[in-house]
XYZ file of C-alpha atoms in Angstrom:
762
model
C 41.258 54.598 -27.641
C 37.727 55.680 -28.514
C 37.459 56.799 -32.140
C 34.656 58.183 -34.310
C 33.665 56.800 -37.704
C 36.247 57.907 -40.244
C 35.432 59.351 -43.675
C 37.079 59.562 -47.085
C 39.438 62.311 -45.883
C 40.571 62.315 -42.254
C 42.689 65.205 -40.999
C 44.095 64.700 -37.494
C 46.031 67.311 -35.533
C 47.911 66.431 -32.352
C 50.777 67.862 -30.368
C 53.942 65.841 -29.867
C 53.233 62.977 -27.524
C 49.517 62.900 -28.208
C 49.761 59.403 -29.767
C 49.905 59.991 -33.547
C 52.937 57.764 -34.096
C 51.502 55.078 -31.827
C 48.297 55.077 -33.880
C 50.293 54.889 -37.148
C 52.473 52.043 -35.770
C 49.418 50.073 -34.662
C 47.940 50.345 -38.153
C 51.334 49.561 -39.735
C 51.540 46.285 -37.810
C 48.147 45.152 -39.114
C 49.848 43.797 -42.221
C 52.058 41.517 -40.161
C 50.074 38.387 -39.217
C 52.635 37.438 -36.565
C 52.043 40.482 -34.384
C 50.044 43.662 -34.423
C 46.713 42.427 -35.694
C 46.411 40.096 -32.695
C 46.415 43.104 -30.366
C 43.936 45.343 -32.215
C 40.326 44.992 -33.269
C 39.316 47.108 -36.269
C 35.693 47.937 -37.062
C 35.192 48.187 -40.845
C 32.315 48.922 -43.214
C 31.691 49.709 -46.855
C 31.932 53.326 -47.979
C 28.124 53.596 -47.722
C 28.351 52.507 -44.031
C 26.891 49.052 -44.769
C 28.302 45.613 -44.005
C 29.894 46.479 -40.696
C 32.399 43.847 -39.503
C 35.049 43.454 -36.790
C 38.543 41.988 -37.253
C 38.320 40.593 -33.715
C 42.109 40.615 -33.221
C 42.598 38.480 -36.331
C 44.300 39.047 -39.643
C 41.956 39.822 -42.527
C 42.697 40.298 -46.208
C 41.530 43.930 -46.119
C 44.621 44.810 -44.109
C 46.571 44.394 -47.359
C 44.951 47.641 -48.510
C 46.471 49.636 -45.625
C 49.650 51.588 -46.421
C 51.463 53.603 -43.731
C 53.955 56.397 -44.385
C 55.956 57.248 -41.249
C 59.472 57.538 -39.940
C 59.571 53.733 -39.832
C 58.667 53.574 -43.513
C 61.384 56.104 -44.386
C 63.919 54.081 -42.398
C 62.853 50.824 -44.066
C 62.604 52.135 -47.611
C 65.370 54.668 -48.050
C 69.112 54.103 -48.249
C 71.444 56.668 -49.757
C 75.065 55.622 -50.148
C 77.126 58.747 -50.563
C 80.459 57.250 -49.605
C 81.466 56.326 -53.135
C 83.447 59.108 -54.778
C 82.446 58.478 -58.371
C 78.706 58.101 -57.929
C 75.921 58.574 -55.449
C 73.524 55.609 -55.378
C 70.035 55.701 -53.916
C 68.046 52.606 -52.950
C 64.284 52.814 -52.561
C 61.784 50.168 -51.499
C 61.360 48.188 -48.325
C 61.962 44.893 -50.080
C 65.068 46.200 -51.792
C 66.307 47.903 -48.633
C 65.762 44.704 -46.681
C 67.548 42.752 -49.395
C 70.453 45.175 -49.285
C 70.520 44.951 -45.517
C 70.569 41.178 -45.833
C 73.205 41.372 -48.572
C 75.360 43.630 -46.416
C 74.845 41.333 -43.463
C 75.616 38.262 -45.575
C 78.744 39.888 -46.994
C 79.827 40.695 -43.475
C 79.091 37.108 -42.434
C 80.883 35.771 -45.510
C 83.881 37.940 -44.732
C 83.821 36.779 -41.105
C 83.310 33.145 -42.221
C 86.180 33.431 -44.682
C 88.495 34.787 -42.003
C 87.305 32.098 -39.626
C 87.762 29.471 -42.351
C 91.281 30.721 -43.097
C 92.071 30.558 -39.397
C 90.489 27.105 -39.050
C 92.354 25.895 -42.159
C 95.682 27.182 -40.834
C 94.992 25.615 -37.455
C 93.904 22.325 -39.023
C 96.901 22.264 -41.398
C 99.247 23.049 -38.519
C 97.823 20.202 -36.441
C 97.966 17.864 -39.443
C 101.620 18.758 -39.983
C 102.318 18.315 -36.277
C 100.613 14.910 -36.297
C 102.475 13.856 -39.457
C 105.743 15.024 -37.896
C 104.916 12.895 -34.852
C 104.267 9.893 -37.106
C 107.610 10.538 -38.830
C 109.359 10.874 -35.475
C 107.916 7.544 -34.331
C 108.945 5.964 -37.631
C 112.506 7.249 -37.224
C 112.663 6.064 -33.607
C 111.522 2.557 -34.552
C 113.982 2.300 -37.434
C 116.819 3.735 -35.323
C 116.530 1.073 -32.617
C 115.345 -1.833 -34.777
C 117.222 -1.497 -38.054
C 119.425 -4.518 -37.131
C 116.260 -6.619 -37.263
C 116.077 -5.836 -40.983
C 112.811 -6.714 -42.716
C 110.312 -3.838 -42.507
C 112.498 -2.137 -39.898
C 115.517 -1.723 -42.134
C 114.738 1.906 -43.182
C 112.132 4.684 -43.028
C 111.184 3.909 -46.606
C 109.921 0.486 -45.526
C 108.734 1.493 -42.042
C 107.301 4.883 -43.006
C 104.828 7.445 -41.633
C 101.882 5.712 -43.313
C 102.498 2.479 -41.417
C 102.559 4.398 -38.125
C 99.348 6.265 -39.058
C 97.607 2.994 -39.966
C 98.753 1.459 -36.681
C 97.138 4.286 -34.708
C 93.991 3.958 -36.799
C 93.531 0.361 -35.656
C 93.263 -1.328 -32.288
C 95.969 -0.691 -29.692
C 94.778 -3.259 -27.138
C 97.911 -5.395 -27.520
C 100.337 -2.494 -27.100
C 102.350 -2.979 -23.891
C 105.024 -0.900 -22.208
C 108.124 -3.016 -21.483
C 110.079 -2.897 -18.249
C 113.654 -1.661 -18.435
C 114.912 -5.220 -18.092
C 112.601 -6.561 -20.800
C 113.545 -3.664 -23.034
C 117.245 -4.371 -22.589
C 116.642 -8.029 -23.305
C 114.658 -7.220 -26.420
C 117.296 -4.776 -27.636
C 120.002 -7.366 -27.021
C 118.174 -9.947 -29.085
C 117.456 -7.506 -31.876
C 121.014 -6.226 -32.015
C 122.772 -9.583 -31.470
C 125.015 -11.191 -34.067
C 124.777 -14.806 -35.180
C 126.257 -17.201 -32.517
C 127.509 -20.817 -32.438
C 126.002 -23.715 -30.551
C 127.640 -24.403 -27.177
C 128.133 -27.798 -25.540
C 126.706 -28.200 -22.070
C 128.032 -31.781 -21.384
C 131.102 -30.469 -19.516
C 128.799 -29.234 -16.801
C 127.579 -32.733 -15.980
C 128.640 -33.822 -12.486
C 127.663 -36.612 -10.037
C 129.026 -38.952 -7.329
C 127.672 -42.108 -5.798
C 124.834 -41.581 -3.404
C 126.305 -44.396 -1.140
C 129.655 -42.668 -0.735
C 128.769 -40.781 2.427
C 127.262 -43.856 4.037
C 130.292 -46.008 3.174
C 132.735 -43.438 4.524
C 130.792 -43.209 7.766
C 130.765 -47.033 8.046
C 134.470 -47.529 7.494
C 135.412 -44.736 9.857
C 133.412 -46.312 12.640
C 134.766 -49.885 11.984
C 137.394 -51.552 14.335
C 138.811 -54.856 12.822
C 139.320 -57.855 15.179
C 143.085 -58.761 15.451
C 145.917 -59.833 17.844
C 147.724 -56.772 18.824
C 151.473 -56.980 18.920
C 152.959 -56.459 22.340
C 155.111 -53.722 20.972
C 152.085 -51.858 19.534
C 150.084 -51.959 22.727
C 151.815 -48.883 23.898
C 152.563 -47.429 20.427
C 149.319 -47.736 18.545
C 150.263 -45.047 16.060
C 153.070 -47.224 14.864
C 150.682 -49.798 13.499
C 150.825 -48.379 10.018
C 154.606 -48.280 10.142
C 154.682 -51.941 11.214
C 152.412 -52.863 8.316
C 154.690 -51.233 5.855
C 157.653 -52.908 7.480
C 155.902 -56.245 7.297
C 155.826 -56.130 3.527
C 159.462 -55.098 3.407
C 160.602 -58.012 5.560
C 158.906 -60.783 3.600
C 161.532 -63.627 3.306
C 164.055 -61.916 5.615
C 165.347 -63.259 8.958
C 166.781 -60.022 10.200
C 165.124 -56.627 10.703
C 166.407 -54.134 8.185
C 165.822 -51.309 10.588
C 167.354 -52.603 13.798
C 169.364 -55.617 12.623
C 167.659 -57.876 15.114
C 166.696 -61.476 14.430
C 163.275 -62.317 13.095
C 162.326 -65.701 14.252
C 159.502 -67.833 13.013
C 157.503 -67.101 16.114
C 157.791 -63.351 15.708
C 156.790 -63.556 12.055
C 153.659 -65.526 12.989
C 152.770 -62.901 15.621
C 153.035 -60.080 13.048
C 150.988 -62.029 10.464
C 148.220 -62.654 12.965
C 148.221 -58.925 13.779
C 147.484 -58.091 10.113
C 144.597 -60.453 9.643
C 142.250 -60.648 6.599
C 139.679 -58.384 8.223
C 142.244 -55.661 8.636
C 143.368 -56.129 5.094
C 139.789 -55.866 3.858
C 139.289 -52.638 5.796
C 142.519 -51.310 4.372
C 141.395 -52.039 0.834
C 137.955 -50.407 1.419
C 139.563 -47.263 2.871
C 141.975 -47.077 -0.026
C 139.115 -47.386 -2.533
C 137.169 -44.625 -0.822
C 140.236 -42.381 -0.720
C 140.813 -42.895 -4.432
C 137.137 -42.270 -5.209
C 137.064 -39.007 -3.274
C 140.244 -37.892 -4.970
C 138.611 -38.574 -8.338
C 135.515 -36.582 -7.335
C 137.733 -33.674 -6.280
C 139.556 -33.862 -9.581
C 136.194 -33.888 -11.431
C 134.958 -30.889 -9.422
C 138.108 -28.968 -10.197
C 137.379 -29.043 -13.928
C 133.583 -28.814 -13.736
C 133.039 -25.054 -14.270
C 136.192 -24.071 -15.998
C 137.227 -20.378 -15.919
C 133.879 -19.044 -17.295
C 135.462 -17.936 -20.541
C 132.554 -19.412 -22.430
C 130.524 -16.338 -21.476
C 131.930 -14.414 -24.421
C 130.275 -16.843 -26.791
C 126.842 -16.231 -25.324
C 124.287 -13.633 -26.471
C 124.953 -10.411 -24.638
C 121.705 -10.388 -22.688
C 122.533 -13.890 -21.355
C 126.062 -13.063 -20.277
C 125.183 -11.334 -17.021
C 122.861 -14.129 -15.945
C 125.554 -16.668 -16.883
C 128.155 -14.872 -14.800
C 125.800 -14.842 -11.819
C 124.961 -18.545 -12.212
C 128.647 -19.414 -12.736
C 129.693 -17.491 -9.619
C 126.996 -19.207 -7.557
C 127.962 -22.648 -8.880
C 131.662 -21.938 -8.320
C 130.930 -21.103 -4.692
C 128.955 -24.333 -4.374
C 131.873 -26.286 -5.927
C 134.221 -24.778 -3.360
C 131.942 -25.746 -0.519
C 131.600 -29.304 -1.844
C 135.365 -29.569 -2.356
C 135.979 -28.521 1.246
C 133.463 -31.103 2.420
C 135.106 -33.841 0.327
C 138.566 -32.886 1.521
C 137.354 -33.193 5.070
C 136.151 -36.759 4.279
C 139.480 -37.453 2.641
C 141.363 -36.338 5.719
C 139.220 -38.560 7.911
C 139.816 -41.587 5.662
C 143.558 -40.979 5.577
C 143.496 -40.719 9.371
C 141.640 -44.072 9.486
C 144.068 -45.564 7.053
C 146.921 -44.674 9.333
C 145.337 -46.503 12.266
C 142.840 -49.031 11.056
C 142.304 -50.534 14.442
C 140.910 -47.359 15.919
C 137.267 -46.314 15.358
C 136.898 -42.593 14.408
C 133.936 -40.916 15.918
C 132.762 -38.110 13.567
C 129.336 -36.873 12.492
C 129.370 -36.396 8.738
C 127.100 -33.522 7.522
C 125.015 -33.644 4.386
C 127.097 -32.852 1.334
C 126.668 -29.311 -0.184
C 124.758 -29.212 -3.465
C 126.323 -28.022 -6.703
C 123.447 -26.761 -8.905
C 124.415 -26.166 -12.526
C 120.775 -26.143 -13.770
C 120.797 -22.345 -14.276
C 123.987 -22.595 -16.284
C 122.562 -25.386 -18.378
C 119.301 -23.413 -18.821
C 121.243 -20.391 -20.077
C 123.209 -22.558 -22.456
C 119.999 -24.190 -23.626
C 118.387 -20.723 -24.183
C 121.470 -19.666 -26.049
C 121.417 -22.700 -28.279
C 117.677 -22.321 -28.794
C 118.232 -18.742 -29.924
C 120.981 -19.838 -32.217
C 118.627 -22.344 -33.802
C 115.715 -19.769 -34.022
C 117.676 -16.536 -34.046
C 115.818 -14.692 -36.813
C 112.357 -15.590 -35.527
C 113.220 -14.424 -32.012
C 114.768 -11.253 -33.348
C 111.555 -10.362 -35.190
C 109.422 -11.203 -32.158
C 111.504 -8.965 -29.900
C 111.568 -6.237 -32.538
C 107.751 -6.333 -32.621
C 107.624 -5.938 -28.835
C 109.931 -2.926 -29.019
C 107.846 -1.423 -31.836
C 104.624 -1.800 -29.824
C 106.362 -0.351 -26.778
C 107.346 2.740 -28.756
C 103.821 3.066 -30.173
C 102.256 2.676 -26.725
C 104.579 5.288 -25.244
C 103.618 7.790 -27.958
C 99.897 6.917 -27.849
C 98.734 9.658 -25.356
C 100.350 12.452 -27.373
C 99.106 11.077 -30.687
C 95.572 10.626 -29.307
C 95.505 14.239 -28.121
C 96.783 15.486 -31.479
C 94.212 13.372 -33.339
C 91.417 14.663 -31.083
C 92.463 18.279 -31.623
C 92.763 17.673 -35.350
C 89.279 16.115 -35.451
C 87.877 19.133 -33.605
C 89.618 21.579 -35.962
C 88.509 19.578 -38.986
C 84.914 19.652 -37.737
C 85.174 23.399 -37.146
C 86.594 23.893 -40.635
C 83.814 21.780 -42.177
C 81.107 23.655 -40.277
C 82.606 26.979 -41.312
C 82.801 25.837 -44.943
C 79.152 24.758 -44.833
C 78.139 28.071 -43.244
C 80.169 29.960 -45.843
C 78.560 28.064 -48.714
C 75.106 28.599 -47.217
C 75.691 32.344 -46.931
C 77.129 32.496 -50.454
C 74.083 30.644 -51.762
C 71.710 33.071 -50.036
C 73.747 36.009 -51.329
C 73.572 34.690 -54.887
C 69.785 34.340 -54.651
C 69.391 37.839 -53.221
C 71.616 39.360 -55.885
C 69.498 37.704 -58.570
C 66.151 38.660 -57.044
C 63.866 41.201 -58.625
C 63.553 44.721 -57.277
C 60.635 46.385 -55.544
C 58.046 48.127 -57.753
C 59.697 51.527 -57.672
C 58.896 54.661 -59.709
C 60.731 55.242 -62.948
C 63.638 57.667 -63.004
C 61.514 60.068 -65.066
C 58.648 60.047 -62.553
C 60.850 60.557 -59.522
C 62.802 63.343 -61.246
C 59.598 65.117 -62.299
C 57.732 64.743 -59.002
C 60.735 65.776 -56.896
C 61.126 68.956 -58.969
C 57.421 69.648 -58.439
C 57.673 69.173 -54.670
C 60.906 71.124 -54.190
C 60.165 73.811 -56.739
C 63.567 73.301 -58.360
C 64.910 70.872 -60.954
C 68.506 70.422 -59.872
C 68.170 66.657 -59.311
C 68.285 63.921 -61.909
C 67.726 60.182 -61.405
C 68.959 57.275 -63.523
C 67.810 53.706 -62.869
C 70.815 51.371 -62.886
C 70.956 48.115 -64.799
C 70.165 46.014 -61.714
C 66.723 47.725 -61.606
C 67.211 48.225 -57.869
C 69.221 51.404 -57.538
C 69.264 54.975 -58.809
C 72.242 57.071 -59.680
C 71.459 60.495 -58.224
C 73.025 63.658 -59.582
C 72.710 67.307 -58.661
C 73.457 69.618 -61.582
C 75.089 66.651 -63.327
C 77.401 65.731 -60.441
C 76.969 62.936 -57.852
C 74.484 64.126 -55.237
C 75.530 63.667 -51.646
C 74.348 64.901 -48.289
C 70.666 65.080 -49.180
C 68.712 67.189 -46.718
C 65.962 65.736 -44.523
C 63.327 67.396 -46.695
C 64.844 66.034 -49.909
C 65.039 62.529 -48.500
C 61.485 62.687 -47.173
C 60.227 63.934 -50.543
C 62.006 61.150 -52.437
C 60.690 58.467 -50.094
C 57.172 59.934 -50.216
C 57.215 59.745 -54.015
C 58.272 56.111 -53.761
C 55.543 55.442 -51.191
C 52.701 56.900 -53.231
C 53.953 55.263 -56.435
C 54.115 51.940 -54.592
C 50.529 52.436 -53.381
C 49.506 53.051 -56.970
C 51.121 49.811 -58.219
C 50.644 47.444 -55.302
C 46.902 46.748 -55.574
C 44.812 45.389 -58.446
C 42.438 47.858 -60.061
C 39.479 46.223 -58.322
C 40.791 47.350 -54.917
C 41.517 50.816 -53.596
C 44.098 51.693 -50.985
C 43.751 53.097 -47.472
C 46.654 55.476 -46.860
C 47.902 56.768 -43.490
C 50.557 59.517 -43.544
C 52.187 60.428 -40.224
C 53.865 63.873 -39.863
C 55.198 64.148 -43.427
C 56.604 67.682 -42.920
C 58.160 67.289 -39.488
C 61.297 69.456 -39.156
C 61.144 70.585 -42.807
C 61.571 74.103 -44.126
C 58.378 75.829 -45.301
C 59.093 75.526 -49.058
C 59.564 71.748 -48.913
C 56.631 71.361 -46.510
C 54.335 73.217 -48.898
C 55.458 71.098 -51.854
C 54.991 67.846 -49.950
C 51.543 68.928 -48.731
C 50.450 69.777 -52.265
C 51.854 66.490 -53.621
C 50.050 64.409 -50.981
C 46.753 66.203 -51.700
C 47.030 65.663 -55.436
C 47.932 61.979 -55.108
C 45.538 60.960 -52.324
C 42.535 63.238 -52.749
C 42.480 64.385 -56.341
C 43.085 60.892 -57.781
C 40.707 57.951 -57.615
C 42.927 54.950 -56.682
C 42.876 55.756 -52.926
C 39.630 55.117 -51.078
C 40.551 56.618 -47.702
C 43.353 58.897 -46.493
C 44.497 59.774 -42.972
C 46.851 62.707 -42.510
C 48.305 63.013 -38.994
C 50.387 66.073 -38.157
C 51.612 68.186 -35.284
C 52.355 71.022 -37.739
C 49.455 73.421 -37.406
C 50.296 75.228 -40.637
C 49.901 71.948 -42.567
C 46.711 71.193 -40.659
C 45.350 74.664 -41.393
C 46.285 74.411 -45.085
C 44.444 71.103 -45.490
C 41.511 72.428 -43.475
C 41.230 75.312 -45.940
C 41.573 72.962 -48.942
C 38.799 70.757 -47.569
C 36.630 73.880 -47.373
C 37.318 74.416 -51.067
C 36.013 71.011 -52.121
C 32.672 70.888 -53.967
C 29.594 71.217 -51.779
C 29.693 71.333 -48.036
C 32.440 69.627 -46.040
C 31.813 66.749 -43.690
C 30.177 63.342 -44.026
C 27.240 64.823 -45.992
C 29.445 65.638 -49.007
C 28.109 63.430 -51.802
C 30.775 64.372 -54.342
C 33.098 61.667 -53.060
C 34.836 63.935 -50.559
C 33.256 63.161 -47.167
C 35.738 64.388 -44.568
C 36.366 64.944 -40.898
C 38.921 66.998 -38.945
C 40.016 65.834 -35.513
C 42.278 66.853 -32.697
C 44.174 64.058 -30.949
C 44.670 64.767 -27.273
C 46.195 62.734 -24.487
C 44.582 63.843 -21.253
C 45.412 62.266 -17.944
C 42.956 59.941 -16.279
C 43.229 57.986 -13.085
C 43.576 54.303 -13.968
C 43.825 52.504 -10.690
C 45.872 54.847 -8.522
C 48.130 56.023 -11.351
C 47.539 59.102 -13.545
C 47.780 57.784 -17.092
C 47.633 59.613 -20.415
C 44.711 58.356 -22.487
C 44.568 59.422 -26.160
C 41.231 60.731 -27.433
C 40.015 61.989 -30.824
C 37.680 64.982 -30.711
C 36.075 66.934 -33.551
C 37.993 70.072 -34.450
C 36.874 72.677 -33.854
C 33.419 72.475 -32.415
C 31.962 75.361 -34.484
C 32.466 76.730 -37.963
C 33.118 80.259 -36.672
C 35.958 79.165 -34.426
C 37.447 77.122 -37.300
C 37.633 80.185 -39.491
C 39.075 82.408 -36.723
C 41.783 80.142 -35.313
C 43.366 78.901 -38.496
C 46.563 80.773 -37.568
C 49.101 79.032 -35.284
C 48.977 81.996 -32.914
C 45.207 81.882 -32.563
C 45.245 78.130 -32.137
C 47.907 78.265 -29.421
C 45.893 80.900 -27.561
C 42.783 78.698 -27.892
C 44.610 75.709 -26.408
C 45.930 77.828 -23.511
C 42.432 79.152 -22.809
C 41.025 75.603 -22.854
C 43.714 74.394 -20.429
C 43.096 77.326 -18.069
C 39.341 76.767 -18.121
C 39.798 73.074 -17.370
C 42.088 73.902 -14.437
C 39.721 76.510 -13.124
C 36.913 73.971 -13.129
C 39.022 71.055 -11.838
C 42.258 71.418 -9.850
C 42.950 67.641 -9.947
C 46.428 66.367 -10.616
C 45.256 64.935 -13.952
C 44.253 68.400 -15.222
C 47.517 69.914 -13.996
C 49.503 67.228 -15.831
C 47.502 67.866 -19.024
C 48.261 71.601 -18.757
C 51.953 70.914 -18.140
C 52.168 69.273 -21.558
C 51.285 72.691 -23.039
C 53.510 74.803 -20.895
C 57.111 74.276 -22.110
C 56.653 75.185 -25.804
C 53.176 76.514 -26.545
C 53.177 79.329 -23.975
C 56.557 80.494 -25.169
C 55.354 80.560 -28.785
C 52.359 82.666 -27.707
C 54.664 85.149 -25.955
C 57.167 85.192 -28.844
C 54.439 85.879 -31.415
C 52.804 88.512 -29.208
C 56.102 90.340 -28.583
C 57.094 90.111 -32.266
C 53.879 91.969 -33.045
C 54.435 94.573 -30.295
C 58.241 94.939 -30.678
C 59.100 93.921 -34.250
C 62.610 95.368 -33.976
C 63.495 92.776 -31.272
C 61.979 89.790 -33.083
C 64.089 86.712 -32.386
C 65.461 88.131 -29.111
C 63.016 86.778 -26.540
C 64.977 87.896 -23.472
C 65.510 91.402 -24.883
C 61.849 91.654 -25.869
C 60.775 90.714 -22.324
C 63.058 93.397 -20.810
C 61.706 96.027 -23.192
C 58.136 94.933 -22.412
C 58.670 95.928 -18.757
C 58.924 99.545 -19.909
C 55.515 99.205 -21.575
C 54.124 97.767 -18.323
C 55.454 100.780 -16.436
C 54.116 103.153 -19.086
C 50.684 101.501 -18.855
C 50.848 101.873 -15.068
C 50.722 98.119 -14.343
C 49.701 97.785 -10.739
C 51.823 94.733 -10.021
C 55.600 94.265 -10.030
C 56.427 94.327 -13.749
C 60.010 93.117 -13.390
C 58.918 90.219 -11.175
C 56.314 89.202 -13.777
C 58.990 89.332 -16.498
C 61.434 87.261 -14.440
C 58.790 84.641 -13.671
C 57.841 84.129 -17.324
C 61.396 84.367 -18.663
C 62.748 81.906 -16.112
C 60.041 79.310 -16.719
C 60.170 79.548 -20.505
C 63.961 79.377 -20.664
C 64.130 76.455 -18.240
C 61.392 74.289 -19.735
C 60.630 75.141 -23.333
C 61.877 73.165 -26.354
C 61.749 69.943 -24.349
C 62.702 66.770 -26.225
C 59.708 64.890 -24.875
C 56.144 65.840 -23.937
C 56.419 63.742 -20.812
C 56.160 65.582 -17.492
C 59.474 66.525 -15.955
C 60.358 66.606 -12.299
C 61.667 70.167 -12.661
C 58.079 71.338 -13.278
C 55.835 71.746 -10.287
C 52.253 70.844 -11.306
C 50.918 73.259 -8.708
C 52.527 76.226 -10.512
C 51.201 75.609 -14.020
C 47.860 77.326 -13.509
C 49.601 80.419 -12.114
C 52.024 80.467 -15.057
C 49.196 80.346 -17.643
C 47.336 83.090 -15.767
C 50.565 85.169 -15.682
C 50.798 84.900 -19.489
C 47.233 86.268 -19.842
C 47.960 89.014 -17.280
C 51.173 89.983 -19.079
C 49.450 90.206 -22.508
C 46.499 92.175 -21.096
C 48.803 94.645 -19.304
C 50.864 95.237 -22.459
C 47.941 95.504 -24.907
C 44.449 95.212 -23.458
C 42.650 95.702 -26.792
C 44.721 92.964 -28.448
C 43.978 90.588 -25.578
C 40.278 91.381 -25.599
C 40.184 90.789 -29.381
C 41.662 87.328 -28.915
C 39.091 86.593 -26.230
C 36.320 87.679 -28.574
C 37.521 85.271 -31.237
C 37.478 82.494 -28.654
C 34.038 83.550 -27.344
C 35.387 83.977 -23.816
C 35.145 86.925 -21.452
C 38.574 88.491 -20.569
C 37.580 88.625 -16.942
C 37.401 84.824 -16.897
C 41.107 84.716 -17.686
C 42.326 87.594 -15.455
């Protein structure tokens, strides 16, 4: 934005949207080194126009002298708490307001942290209890199944929760899950009673390795002998004859048949039973006796298995299986031996005959498993307590390993909750520490209660308010007629904040430096009494006193602008830069005309001297005259240039300014209908008819009424799609035509003030 050289007093008028607030915000940001000053270059000089220098988009110390009063300042520096029933408390000062905002935010954070901490504590305590309950459950399980092992397993007082917790805190690499069989075996050992040693000698069994070979040899043998003639045909009777031979020793007669036994017959019989036959007989008899002994030994080898009851319980099943297997083997061997016995007895009955028979290998009777079980049993008996403790340890580790996944998950969740609780505690303590520092900090330099009470009464023209500075030196107690003041009006709040602002300016700089003050729209939306008081107060504090070197007053309120313009005229000597009494001044109008930047119409703010001549200044100091001047200027610009940029500029005037012109004009012509714009316009049609208006009076009324109702009092000066830029020139011309047709002399008088010919506008 192109700007002129500013003076001691700078009065700037601009309609809404012209860029006043943007200018104030840009200057406000100069004091913030982080942003603002890096986007703006300020040209500065001494008051005598010497020592010109440029900030060059950098922060300079002189920016500390710049103080901006605007809506942003009011928002930052004013906080009225009227929610408390017993007292109304006012906070003034940006630093104090910011502290209170931070305090409120910290209290909210502390409250949230406390709730979060309570929740985290409950969650952590719940998980801790759950984990402890799990430890107790594991402890009870171990003691329940291992109490017979005694020692540390005898009760939960010796094998308690702490032992389980310590176990899970250490290494679990040697924890192993047992199979069902191993678990049963371990339980059996742990729960077994003391047992006696068992003998395993009864299970010893053996027979000669040569037995089978000898039996086979004797069965195949055929002794050499003289066969009796009587036995040639009756070989099976040989055994009978042998027995008879022994019975007839020394006899001459046969005891069976009574026949004679001569010496010759006796010699024949003796030769038949030779020594070889007798030797074979003896060998067969020995083998028969031996096999019978083996069978007798086998019969008593395994017993009835009753010994199983004396074994440890976990060995009993294996013993029964081994005993059954061995018993079956004994039966098979017995059958095999009996078969040999039958063959030998058959041989014994007829020694002379060779028996052809293939003898199979003898079945094996394996009692090693039985002996191993008995040995394990006896070994346990000898080391019973040691084994019991070893098996108890295996069961304990099995139980721990089985519970390990659940415990690990609980511990992980507990660690997470504990971390969350710790972090929340740290955050809570940090916020409490910051809150304590803020609550102990010193307040902003704010005006005394006496000053603010006095100055507010001067601005408002009434003394109903009273201020009392509280003990914290940060807040005021505000009363109205002695009672807590609530619901302060916009004007009252603006006045209070303005007092604070100007008092802060007074106290913020050392005496060697003077302030530069920018005040943006101080009377916006205020009633006339408050506006007048604020205007007077600003003048007295910024112009009449010597601690402010330069003042900028920006306003869209023409009455305020006009009032200050008149007051500047009343200063000693002539106004303007030539005033050597310390009051050099300039008045400007801030406009935002459209220009083509690229291919886009863009509003570009511009400061122009206001007004161009002294005569016009004196004549247009009323709002009505000024509005008419602006409308004339817009119409002239459009007449000279029908570009879209000029139409957009004129549209900014249309919604509100043209309506105010018509309202003021009709209030003058029809005072009885003042405030009723629609009624005034209808009544004005009668005047048009009376004055013999050549056009269609009702159509002119409808055009102006429709446009003003539809588009005036807009919230923003921006162009609206409901407005057709091509119509704006015709609408402005219709306003001039309407005024001229109603009161030609009045219209011509306005034109004279503006130094414009009526015909140029009609």
